[in-house]
Coordinates of C-alpha atoms and ligand atoms in Angstrom, one line a residue:
X1 CA 50.6 1.9 -63.5
X2 CA 52.6 2.0 -66.7
X3 CA 50.9 -1.0 -68.2
X4 CA 50.4 -1.1 -72.0
X5 CA 46.7 -0.8 -73.0
X6 CA 45.6 -1.3 -76.6
X7 CA 45.4 1.8 -78.7
X8 CA 41.7 1.6 -79.3
X9 CA 38.5 3.5 -78.7
X10 CA 37.8 7.2 -79.0
X11 CA 41.4 8.0 -79.2
X12 CA 41.4 6.5 -82.7
X13 CA 38.9 9.0 -83.9
X14 CA 41.4 11.8 -83.8
X15 CA 43.0 10.1 -86.8
X16 CA 45.7 11.9 -88.6
X17 CA 46.1 14.4 -85.8
X18 CA 47.2 11.7 -83.4
X19 CA 50.1 9.8 -84.9
X20 CA 51.4 8.0 -81.8
X21 CA 53.2 5.2 -83.5
X22 CA 53.0 2.9 -80.4
X23 CA 50.4 1.7 -78.0
X24 CA 49.4 4.1 -75.3
X25 CA 50.3 3.4 -71.7
X26 CA 48.6 4.6 -68.7
X27 CA 50.9 7.5 -67.9
X28 CA 50.8 10.9 -66.2
X29 CA 52.6 13.9 -67.4
X30 CA 53.8 17.0 -65.6
X31 CA 54.9 19.9 -67.8
X32 CA 56.9 22.8 -66.4
X33 CA 56.9 26.0 -68.5
X34 CA 58.5 29.4 -67.7
X35 CA 57.3 33.0 -68.1
X36 CA 58.7 36.5 -67.8
X37 CA 62.4 35.7 -68.2
X38 CA 64.8 32.8 -68.4
X39 CA 66.8 31.4 -65.5
X40 CA 63.9 31.2 -63.1
X41 CA 64.8 27.6 -62.1
X42 CA 62.3 25.6 -64.2
X43 CA 64.8 22.7 -64.1
X44 CA 65.1 22.9 -60.3
X45 CA 61.3 23.1 -60.0
X46 CA 60.7 20.1 -62.2
X47 CA 63.5 18.0 -60.6
X48 CA 62.2 18.9 -57.1
X49 CA 58.6 17.8 -58.0
X50 CA 60.1 14.7 -59.6
X51 CA 62.1 13.9 -56.5
X52 CA 59.0 14.3 -54.2
X53 CA 57.0 11.9 -56.4
X54 CA 59.9 9.5 -56.7
X55 CA 60.2 9.4 -52.9
X56 CA 56.5 8.5 -52.8
X57 CA 57.4 5.4 -54.8
X58 CA 56.4 6.4 -58.3
X59 CA 58.6 5.7 -61.3
X60 CA 59.5 9.1 -62.6
X61 CA 61.4 10.1 -65.8
X62 CA 62.1 13.4 -67.4
X63 CA 62.3 15.1 -70.7
X64 CA 64.1 18.4 -71.4
X65 CA 62.9 20.4 -74.4
X66 CA 65.4 22.8 -75.9
X67 CA 63.8 24.9 -78.6
X68 CA 67.0 25.6 -80.5
X69 CA 68.0 24.3 -83.9
X70 CA 71.1 22.5 -82.8
X71 CA 70.6 18.7 -82.9
X72 CA 72.4 18.4 -79.6
X73 CA 74.7 20.4 -77.3
X74 CA 77.8 18.7 -78.7
X75 CA 78.9 21.6 -80.8
X76 CA 78.0 24.4 -78.4
X77 CA 80.5 26.7 -76.8
X78 CA 80.4 26.2 -73.0
X79 CA 80.9 29.9 -72.5
X80 CA 77.6 30.6 -74.2
X81 CA 75.6 27.7 -73.0
X82 CA 77.3 26.1 -70.0
X83 CA 78.9 22.7 -69.9
X84 CA 78.1 20.0 -72.4
X85 CA 76.6 17.2 -70.3
X86 CA 77.5 13.6 -71.4
X87 CA 75.2 10.6 -70.9
X88 CA 75.9 6.9 -70.7
X89 CA 74.7 6.4 -74.3
X90 CA 77.1 9.1 -75.5
X91 CA 74.4 11.7 -75.9
X92 CA 75.9 15.3 -75.6
X93 CA 73.0 17.2 -74.0
X94 CA 71.9 20.3 -72.1
X95 CA 73.3 20.6 -68.6
X96 CA 69.8 20.5 -67.2
X97 CA 69.8 16.8 -67.8
X98 CA 72.5 16.6 -65.2
X99 CA 70.0 18.1 -62.7
X100 CA 67.5 15.4 -63.4
X101 CA 70.1 12.6 -63.1
X102 CA 71.3 14.0 -59.8
X103 CA 67.9 14.7 -58.3
X104 CA 66.1 11.7 -59.5
X105 CA 69.1 9.4 -59.4
X106 CA 68.3 8.0 -62.9
X107 CA 70.3 7.3 -66.0
X108 CA 69.0 9.3 -69.0
X109 CA 69.5 8.8 -72.7
X110 CA 70.0 11.2 -75.5
X111 CA 66.2 10.9 -76.4
X112 CA 65.5 12.6 -73.1
X113 CA 66.7 15.8 -74.6
X114 CA 64.3 17.0 -77.4
X115 CA 65.6 19.8 -79.6
X116 CA 64.0 21.6 -82.5
X117 CA 66.9 20.3 -84.6
X118 CA 66.0 16.6 -83.8
X119 CA 62.3 17.2 -84.3
X120 CA 62.7 18.8 -87.7
X121 CA 65.4 16.4 -88.8
X122 CA 63.1 13.4 -88.3
X123 CA 60.1 15.0 -89.9
X124 CA 62.1 16.1 -92.9
X125 CA 63.6 12.6 -93.2
X126 CA 60.1 11.1 -93.2
X127 CA 59.0 13.6 -95.8
X128 CA 61.9 12.6 -98.0
X129 CA 60.9 9.0 -97.7
X130 CA 57.4 9.9 -98.8
X131 CA 55.9 8.8 -95.5
X132 CA 53.4 11.6 -95.4
X133 CA 51.7 10.2 -98.5
X134 CA 51.6 13.4 -100.5
X135 CA 50.3 15.6 -97.8
X136 CA 51.5 19.1 -97.2
X137 CA 53.9 18.8 -94.3
X138 CA 53.2 21.5 -91.7
X139 CA 54.1 22.6 -88.2
X140 CA 50.6 21.5 -87.1
X141 CA 50.1 18.6 -87.2
X142 CA 53.4 17.1 -88.3
X143 CA 55.9 18.9 -86.1
X144 CA 53.5 18.8 -83.1
X145 CA 52.9 15.1 -83.6
X146 CA 56.6 14.4 -83.7
X147 CA 57.0 16.4 -80.4
X148 CA 54.2 14.4 -78.8
X149 CA 55.5 11.1 -80.1
X150 CA 59.0 11.8 -78.7
X151 CA 57.6 12.8 -75.3
X152 CA 55.4 9.7 -75.1
X153 CA 58.2 7.4 -76.4
X154 CA 60.5 8.4 -73.6
X155 CA 57.9 7.7 -70.9
X156 CA 57.1 4.4 -72.5
X157 CA 60.7 3.3 -73.0
X158 CA 61.3 4.0 -69.3
X159 CA 58.1 2.4 -68.1
X160 CA 57.4 5.6 -66.2
X161 CA 54.4 6.3 -64.1
X162 CA 55.1 10.0 -64.4
X163 CA 57.0 11.8 -67.2
X164 CA 58.2 15.3 -66.4
X165 CA 58.6 17.6 -69.3
X166 CA 60.6 20.8 -68.9
X167 CA 59.9 23.2 -71.7
X168 CA 63.0 25.4 -72.2
X169 CA 62.8 29.0 -73.2
X170 CA 60.1 31.5 -72.2
X171 CA 56.4 31.4 -73.1
X172 CA 55.9 33.9 -76.0
X173 CA 59.2 33.1 -77.7
X174 CA 58.6 32.3 -81.4
X175 CA 60.6 29.1 -81.1
X176 CA 58.6 27.8 -78.1
X177 CA 55.3 28.1 -79.9
X178 CA 55.1 24.6 -81.5
X179 CA 55.9 23.0 -78.2
X180 CA 53.2 25.0 -76.3
X181 CA 50.8 23.8 -79.0
X182 CA 52.0 20.2 -78.6
X183 CA 51.5 20.4 -74.9
X184 CA 48.0 21.7 -75.5
X185 CA 47.2 18.8 -77.8
X186 CA 48.8 16.3 -75.5
X187 CA 46.6 17.4 -72.6
X188 CA 43.5 17.3 -74.7
X189 CA 44.4 13.8 -75.9
X190 CA 45.5 12.4 -72.6
X191 CA 42.8 14.1 -70.5
X192 CA 43.0 16.9 -68.0
X193 CA 43.6 14.5 -65.1
X194 CA 46.6 12.9 -66.8
X195 CA 48.6 16.0 -67.5
X196 CA 49.4 19.0 -65.2
X197 CA 51.1 22.2 -66.0
X198 CA 53.3 24.2 -63.6
X199 CA 54.2 27.7 -64.8
X200 CA 57.2 29.4 -63.2
X201 CA 57.2 33.2 -63.1
X202 CA 59.0 36.0 -61.4
X203 CA 57.5 38.1 -58.7
X204 CA 59.8 41.1 -58.3
X205 CA 59.9 43.8 -55.6
X206 CA 60.2 47.4 -56.6
X207 CA 62.2 49.7 -54.3
X208 CA 63.7 49.0 -51.0
X209 CA 60.6 48.3 -49.0
X210 CA 58.3 47.9 -52.0
X211 CA 55.6 45.4 -52.6
X212 CA 55.7 42.2 -54.5
X213 CA 54.5 42.8 -58.1
X214 CA 52.1 40.4 -59.8
X215 CA 51.8 42.1 -63.2
X216 CA 54.6 40.1 -64.9
X217 CA 53.0 36.9 -63.7
X218 CA 49.6 38.0 -64.9
X219 CA 50.9 38.8 -68.3
X220 CA 52.8 35.6 -68.8
X221 CA 49.8 33.5 -67.6
X222 CA 47.6 35.4 -70.0
X223 CA 50.0 34.6 -72.8
X224 CA 50.0 30.9 -71.9
X225 CA 46.2 30.9 -71.8
X226 CA 46.0 32.6 -75.2
X227 CA 47.8 29.6 -76.5
X228 CA 45.0 27.4 -75.0
X229 CA 47.0 26.2 -72.0
X230 CA 45.6 26.8 -68.6
X231 CA 48.2 26.1 -65.9
X232 CA 47.3 24.1 -62.8
X233 CA 49.9 25.8 -60.6
X234 CA 52.1 28.9 -60.6
X235 CA 55.5 28.7 -59.1
X236 CA 56.6 32.2 -58.1
X237 CA 60.2 33.0 -57.9
X238 CA 60.7 35.8 -55.4
X239 CA 63.3 36.9 -52.9
X240 CA 61.2 36.8 -49.8
X241 CA 58.2 34.4 -49.2
X242 CA 55.2 35.3 -51.2
X243 CA 52.8 37.3 -49.0
X244 CA 49.2 36.1 -48.6
X245 CA 47.7 39.1 -50.4
X246 CA 49.9 38.6 -53.4
X247 CA 49.0 34.9 -53.5
X248 CA 45.3 35.7 -53.4
X249 CA 45.7 38.3 -56.2
X250 CA 47.6 35.9 -58.4
X251 CA 45.0 33.2 -57.7
X252 CA 42.2 35.5 -58.6
X253 CA 43.7 37.1 -61.8
X254 CA 45.1 33.8 -63.1
X255 CA 42.2 31.6 -62.2
X256 CA 44.4 29.2 -60.1
X257 CA 43.4 27.8 -56.7
X258 CA 45.3 29.8 -53.9
X259 CA 47.0 26.7 -52.6
X260 CA 48.3 26.1 -56.1
X261 CA 50.2 29.4 -56.1
X262 CA 53.5 28.4 -54.8
X263 CA 56.3 30.5 -53.3
X264 CA 59.7 29.6 -54.6
X265 CA 61.6 32.2 -52.6
X266 CA 65.3 32.3 -52.1
X267 CA 66.6 29.6 -49.8
X268 CA 70.2 28.9 -48.7
X269 CA 70.8 26.2 -51.2
X270 CA 68.9 24.5 -54.1
X271 CA 68.7 21.2 -52.2
X272 CA 66.1 22.8 -50.0
X273 CA 63.8 23.5 -52.8
X274 CA 62.1 20.1 -52.8
X275 CA 61.4 20.5 -49.0
X276 CA 60.2 24.1 -49.6
X277 CA 57.7 22.9 -52.2
X278 CA 56.7 19.9 -50.1
X279 CA 55.9 22.2 -47.2
X280 CA 53.4 23.9 -49.4
X281 CA 51.6 20.6 -50.0
X282 CA 52.7 20.3 -53.6
X283 CA 53.1 16.5 -53.3
X284 CA 49.5 15.9 -52.3
X285 CA 48.2 18.5 -54.8
X286 CA 49.9 16.7 -57.7
X287 CA 48.6 13.3 -56.6
X288 CA 45.1 14.7 -56.1
X289 CA 45.1 16.5 -59.5
X290 CA 46.4 13.4 -61.3
X291 CA 44.1 11.0 -59.5
X292 CA 46.9 9.1 -57.9
X293 CA 46.9 7.4 -54.6
X294 CA 47.9 9.9 -51.9
X295 CA 51.3 8.8 -50.5
X296 CA 53.8 10.6 -48.3
X297 CA 57.4 10.9 -49.7
X298 CA 60.2 9.4 -47.7
X299 CA 62.6 12.3 -47.5
X300 CA 64.8 11.1 -44.7
X301 CA 68.0 10.8 -46.7
X302 CA 67.4 14.0 -48.5
X303 CA 66.8 15.9 -45.3
X304 CA 69.9 14.4 -43.8
X305 CA 71.9 15.6 -46.8
X306 CA 70.4 19.1 -46.5
X307 CA 71.2 19.2 -42.8
X308 CA 74.8 18.1 -43.3
X309 CA 75.1 20.7 -46.1
X310 CA 74.0 23.5 -43.8
X311 CA 76.5 22.6 -41.1
X312 CA 79.7 22.6 -43.1
X313 CA 82.2 24.7 -41.1
X314 CA 85.7 24.2 -42.5
X315 CA 86.3 25.7 -45.9
X316 CA 88.8 24.1 -48.2
X317 CA 90.1 26.0 -51.3
X318 CA 90.1 24.2 -54.5
X319 CA 91.9 25.9 -57.4
X320 CA 90.0 25.2 -60.6
X321 CA 92.4 25.8 -63.4
X322 CA 90.4 26.1 -66.6
X323 CA 89.7 28.4 -69.5
X324 CA 86.0 28.9 -69.4
X325 CA 85.8 30.6 -66.0
X326 CA 83.8 33.5 -67.3
X327 CA 80.7 31.4 -67.1
X328 CA 80.6 29.2 -64.0
X329 CA 78.0 26.9 -65.6
X330 CA 80.8 25.7 -67.9
X331 CA 82.0 23.5 -65.0
X332 CA 78.6 22.9 -63.4
X333 CA 79.1 19.1 -62.9
X334 CA 82.5 19.7 -61.4
X335 CA 81.1 22.1 -58.9
X336 CA 78.3 19.7 -58.0
X337 CA 80.7 16.8 -57.7
X338 CA 83.0 18.9 -55.4
X339 CA 80.0 19.8 -53.4
X340 CA 78.7 16.3 -53.0
X341 CA 82.1 15.2 -51.9
X342 CA 82.4 18.1 -49.5
X343 CA 79.1 17.2 -47.8
X344 CA 80.4 13.6 -47.4
X345 CA 83.7 14.7 -45.9
X346 CA 82.2 17.5 -43.9
X347 CA 83.9 20.4 -45.5
X348 CA 82.8 23.2 -47.7
X349 CA 84.8 23.3 -51.0
X350 CA 85.4 26.9 -52.0
X351 CA 86.4 27.2 -55.6
X352 CA 89.2 29.6 -56.6
X353 CA 88.9 30.3 -60.3
X354 CA 92.4 30.4 -61.6
X355 CA 93.2 32.1 -64.9
X356 CA 96.0 30.5 -66.8
X357 CA 98.6 32.8 -68.5
X358 CA 99.6 32.3 -72.1
X359 CA 103.2 32.3 -73.1
X360 CA 102.5 34.9 -75.7
X361 CA 101.0 37.2 -73.1
X362 CA 102.9 40.5 -72.7
X363 CA 103.1 40.3 -68.9
X364 CA 103.4 36.5 -68.7
X365 CA 105.7 36.5 -65.6
X366 CA 103.3 38.7 -63.7
X367 CA 100.3 36.6 -64.6
X368 CA 102.3 33.4 -63.7
X369 CA 103.1 34.8 -60.3
X370 CA 99.5 35.6 -59.7
X371 CA 98.5 32.1 -60.8
X372 CA 101.0 30.5 -58.5
X373 CA 99.8 32.7 -55.6
X374 CA 96.3 31.4 -56.2
X375 CA 97.6 27.8 -56.2
X376 CA 99.6 28.4 -53.0
X377 CA 96.4 29.7 -51.3
X378 CA 94.6 26.5 -52.3
X379 CA 94.3 23.1 -50.7
X380 CA 93.9 21.2 -54.0
X381 CA 94.1 21.7 -57.7
X382 CA 91.5 20.5 -60.2
X383 CA 92.3 20.7 -63.9
X384 CA 89.1 20.0 -65.8
X385 CA 88.6 18.8 -69.4
X386 CA 88.9 21.1 -72.4
X387 CA 89.8 21.5 -76.0
X388 CA 92.6 23.3 -77.8
X389 CA 95.9 24.8 -76.8
X390 CA 94.8 27.9 -74.9
X391 CA 95.8 27.8 -71.3
X392 CA 98.0 24.7 -71.6
X393 CA 101.2 26.4 -70.4
X394 CA 99.6 27.7 -67.3
X395 CA 98.0 24.3 -66.6
X396 CA 101.4 22.6 -66.9
X397 CA 102.9 25.0 -64.4
X398 CA 100.1 24.7 -62.0
X399 CA 100.4 20.9 -62.1
X400 CA 104.2 21.0 -61.8
X401 CA 103.7 23.1 -58.6
X402 CA 101.2 20.7 -57.2
X403 CA 103.3 17.7 -58.1
X404 CA 106.5 19.1 -56.5
X405 CA 104.8 20.5 -53.4
X406 CA 102.5 17.6 -52.5
X407 CA 99.4 19.6 -53.2
X408 CA 96.5 17.2 -54.0
X409 CA 95.6 17.3 -57.7
X410 CA 93.0 15.8 -60.0
X411 CA 93.3 16.0 -63.8
X412 CA 90.2 15.2 -65.8
X413 CA 90.5 14.3 -69.5
X414 CA 92.6 17.2 -70.9
X415 CA 93.8 17.5 -67.2
X416 CA 95.2 14.0 -67.3
X417 CA 96.8 14.7 -70.7
X418 CA 98.5 17.8 -69.4
X419 CA 99.7 15.8 -66.3
X420 CA 101.3 13.4 -68.7
X421 CA 102.9 16.1 -70.8
X422 CA 104.3 17.9 -67.8
X423 CA 105.7 14.7 -66.3
X424 CA 107.3 13.6 -69.6
X425 CA 108.9 17.0 -70.0
X426 CA 110.1 17.7 -66.5
X427 CA 110.6 14.3 -64.9
X428 CA 111.4 12.0 -67.8
X429 CA 113.4 14.6 -69.6
X430 CA 111.5 14.4 -72.9
X431 CA 111.9 17.9 -73.9
X432 CA 109.2 19.1 -76.3
X433 CA 106.7 16.5 -75.1
X434 CA 103.2 17.5 -76.2
X435 CA 99.9 16.4 -77.5
X436 CA 99.3 16.2 -81.2
X437 CA 96.2 18.2 -80.5
X438 CA 98.4 21.3 -80.0
X439 CA 101.7 20.4 -81.7
X440 CA 101.9 18.3 -84.9
X441 CA 105.7 18.4 -84.8
X442 CA 106.4 17.4 -81.2
X443 CA 109.5 15.1 -80.9
X444 CA 107.6 13.3 -78.2
X445 CA 103.8 13.2 -78.9
X446 CA 103.0 11.5 -75.5
X447 CA 99.4 12.3 -76.1
X448 CA 98.1 11.3 -79.5
X449 CA 94.9 11.0 -81.5
X450 CA 92.9 7.8 -80.8
X451 CA 93.7 5.4 -83.7
X452 CA 90.0 5.3 -84.6
X453 CA 90.0 9.1 -85.0
X454 CA 92.7 9.2 -87.6
X455 CA 91.6 10.6 -90.9
X456 CA 88.2 11.5 -89.5
X457 CA 86.9 14.8 -90.8
X458 CA 83.7 15.0 -88.8
X459 CA 85.2 15.8 -85.4
X460 CA 82.0 16.3 -83.4
X461 CA 80.3 13.2 -84.5
X462 CA 83.1 10.8 -83.9
X463 CA 84.5 11.6 -80.5
X464 CA 84.9 8.6 -78.1
X465 CA 81.7 9.3 -76.2
X466 CA 79.7 7.8 -73.3
X467 CA 80.1 5.0 -70.9
X468 CA 83.1 2.7 -71.3
X469 CA 84.5 0.1 -68.9
X470 CA 87.8 0.5 -67.1
X471 CA 89.6 -2.3 -65.3
X472 CA 91.4 -1.2 -62.1
X473 CA 94.6 -2.7 -60.7
X474 CA 94.3 -3.8 -57.1
X475 CA 96.6 -2.2 -54.5
X476 CA 96.3 1.2 -56.2
X477 CA 94.8 4.5 -55.0
X478 CA 92.1 4.1 -57.7
X479 CA 91.2 0.7 -56.3
X480 CA 91.0 2.1 -52.8
X481 CA 88.6 4.8 -54.0
X482 CA 86.4 2.8 -56.2
X483 CA 86.5 -0.4 -54.1
X484 CA 86.2 -2.4 -57.3
X485 CA 88.3 -3.7 -60.2
X486 CA 85.7 -2.9 -62.8
X487 CA 84.0 0.4 -63.3
X488 CA 82.2 2.3 -66.0
X489 CA 82.6 6.0 -66.6
X490 CA 81.6 8.6 -69.2
X491 CA 84.0 9.8 -71.9
X492 CA 84.3 12.6 -74.4
X493 CA 87.6 12.9 -76.1
X494 CA 89.6 12.3 -79.3
X495 CA 93.1 12.1 -77.9
X496 CA 94.7 9.6 -75.4
X497 CA 98.0 8.7 -73.8
X498 CA 100.1 7.5 -76.7
X499 CA 100.5 3.7 -76.3
X500 CA 104.1 3.9 -77.4
X501 CA 105.0 5.8 -74.2
X502 CA 103.1 3.7 -71.7
X503 CA 106.1 1.6 -70.6
X504 CA 108.4 4.7 -70.4
X505 CA 105.8 6.5 -68.2
X506 CA 105.4 3.5 -65.9
X507 CA 109.2 3.0 -65.6
X508 CA 109.4 6.7 -64.5
X509 CA 106.8 6.3 -61.8
X510 CA 103.7 7.6 -63.7
X511 CA 101.5 4.6 -63.1
X512 CA 98.4 3.6 -65.0
X513 CA 96.1 2.1 -62.4
X514 CA 93.1 1.8 -64.8
X515 CA 93.0 0.7 -68.4
X516 CA 90.4 -0.2 -71.0
X517 CA 89.6 -4.0 -70.9
X518 CA 91.9 -4.6 -73.9
X519 CA 94.7 -2.9 -72.0
X520 CA 95.4 -0.4 -74.7
X521 CA 93.7 2.8 -73.6
X522 CA 95.0 4.4 -70.4
X523 CA 92.1 5.5 -68.2
X524 CA 93.6 6.3 -64.8
X525 CA 97.0 7.5 -63.8
X526 CA 98.5 8.1 -60.4
X527 CA 101.8 8.9 -58.7
X528 CA 102.8 6.5 -55.9
X529 CA 104.9 9.0 -54.0
X530 CA 102.4 11.8 -53.8
X531 CA 99.5 12.2 -51.3
X532 CA 97.0 12.5 -54.1
X533 CA 98.0 13.1 -57.7
X534 CA 95.6 11.4 -60.1
X535 CA 94.4 11.9 -63.6
X536 CA 91.6 10.3 -65.5
X537 CA 90.8 10.1 -69.2
X538 CA 87.0 10.0 -68.5
X539 CA 84.7 12.4 -66.7
X540 CA 83.8 11.2 -63.2
X541 CA 81.8 14.4 -62.5
X542 CA 78.8 13.2 -64.5
X543 CA 78.1 10.3 -62.2
X544 CA 78.3 12.1 -58.9
X545 CA 75.1 12.1 -56.8
X546 CA 74.2 14.1 -53.7
X547 CA 74.5 11.1 -51.3
X548 CA 76.9 9.2 -53.6
X549 CA 79.8 11.4 -54.5
X550 CA 82.1 10.4 -57.3
X551 CA 85.0 8.4 -55.8
X552 CA 87.7 10.6 -57.3
X553 CA 86.2 13.8 -56.2
X554 CA 85.8 12.3 -52.7
X555 CA 89.5 11.4 -52.8
X556 CA 90.4 14.9 -53.9
X557 CA 88.3 16.7 -51.3
X558 CA 89.5 14.3 -48.5
X559 CA 93.1 14.9 -49.5
X560 CA 92.4 18.7 -49.6
X561 CA 90.8 18.6 -46.1
X562 CA 93.9 16.7 -44.8
X563 CA 96.3 19.2 -46.5
X564 CA 94.3 22.1 -45.1
X565 CA 94.4 20.7 -41.5
X566 CA 98.1 20.0 -41.7
X567 CA 98.8 23.6 -42.9
X568 CA 96.8 25.3 -40.1
Ligands
LIG601 N1 90.9 17.7 -76.1 C1 91.2 16.5 -75.5 C2 90.7 15.3 -76.3 O1 90.0 15.5 -77.3 C3 90.5 16.4 -74.1 C4 89.0 16.4 -74.2 C5 88.3 16.7 -72.9 O2 89.0 17.2 -72.0 N2 87.0 16.4 -72.8 O3 91.1 14.2 -76.1

């Protein structure tokens, strides 16, 4: 599979409608669309199918399409859209790419996230260069060609046997229409046995003992078919397993084989979804439809993870001290990383969402007392990344409490910066210590703008982004956790520990156990006389995998479990 074959033969006849721009490879595509409403778990469906095929030995990659006009997720507010997920190559992308990285255990690039912004930008750039030779530039074929080109390109770059494509949004949305058309064209060009379509829908139940309703599914399939796209399978989201009658009805009305109507009913945790789909023969069905050799997936490690996950007895409370707690998806990768670590340690991390008071709040003292009660009820404190001054005072006080009372604490990015500010102020006696992000006039700017960011106007485009190496000092907690002196982690920041204060920090016991290879940028800090008090300038949460938790989260959860046991 995945060998280059010359771009010749009948495919040439399609001429201008088929601007591939590169030789075709023998590749299969699986497209997942969604109907009825958003949030049906298209991403989980696509990643689960991908996981099953990967475990059969196929090379699988994935593309997430977001039909919004933003070029990427970098400028999006986490409260509206969930966390901004960061890739090795510095791409700031939709959080669904995190699902794919975690399920498929792959490293994706920014090209794996196609947005309408990116598609239009490249078509308009080509138009300006005169590359369309005087033609009228239109949605069909120019935009649809660009969509197809991008999908194919990702598959080719990855040498994939199978490229999964998740089409964000809901069928029928105006902004999804060019993508549905591109999928229709892609299938007609690649051939029906090279591209399959899974359509996810909702099967609701009306009333307490009501029946499962198929009408929403029928309507959304009709809509898809009106666009010329006939799905191969329908994945029905429902509370209880789909009953046979309903399956038969959907099969008949939507012209889908009964065995291709899948029940994606509620299960205890999302990690069971691949097993649920596999138990309905989806793996064989895909291989048959795509003309692949029929293989059985090796699900041993996945099943072991699911089993361990279901048997977590002890709960440990982790206080998450952040400012975007209205939308839990703002911290999705943190939650996943805590969970992966919990399964490894054998405890269930229970997140306590802690609201931080503001100094200017009327009832500051009351709010502060409530925050400290939450922290006291917790077995560990996690201060995640963030931007801006809001919530900083509360974070400082939460960290001070953790530091003075031996409560395990992990500070990530802004979390590390606040750890440094709190330590400088309260231990080193540097009154007024702050970050130049919040206080231009601080007498002790212990956190300062990265030198390469000075004078830069375009904040979004120039953050220090993506994978960067860190060298770790032997004999430190960081070394114990990573078991290596050289690591690579993902970054997204503009400020750093001010190099002028490094020696002062270390002399006062705030030790930097990880630095950039040139020794200038502080990447990991830890306190020697505390059970677990660590801060990192990077984002370890993005590289955590179900069976390979991020070392720092493992350290935090282990320390939390110990603290919990000692308190009992
Ligand atoms: N606002 C801080 C900075 O830009 C921290 C960023 C973050 O937490 N991702 O450096």
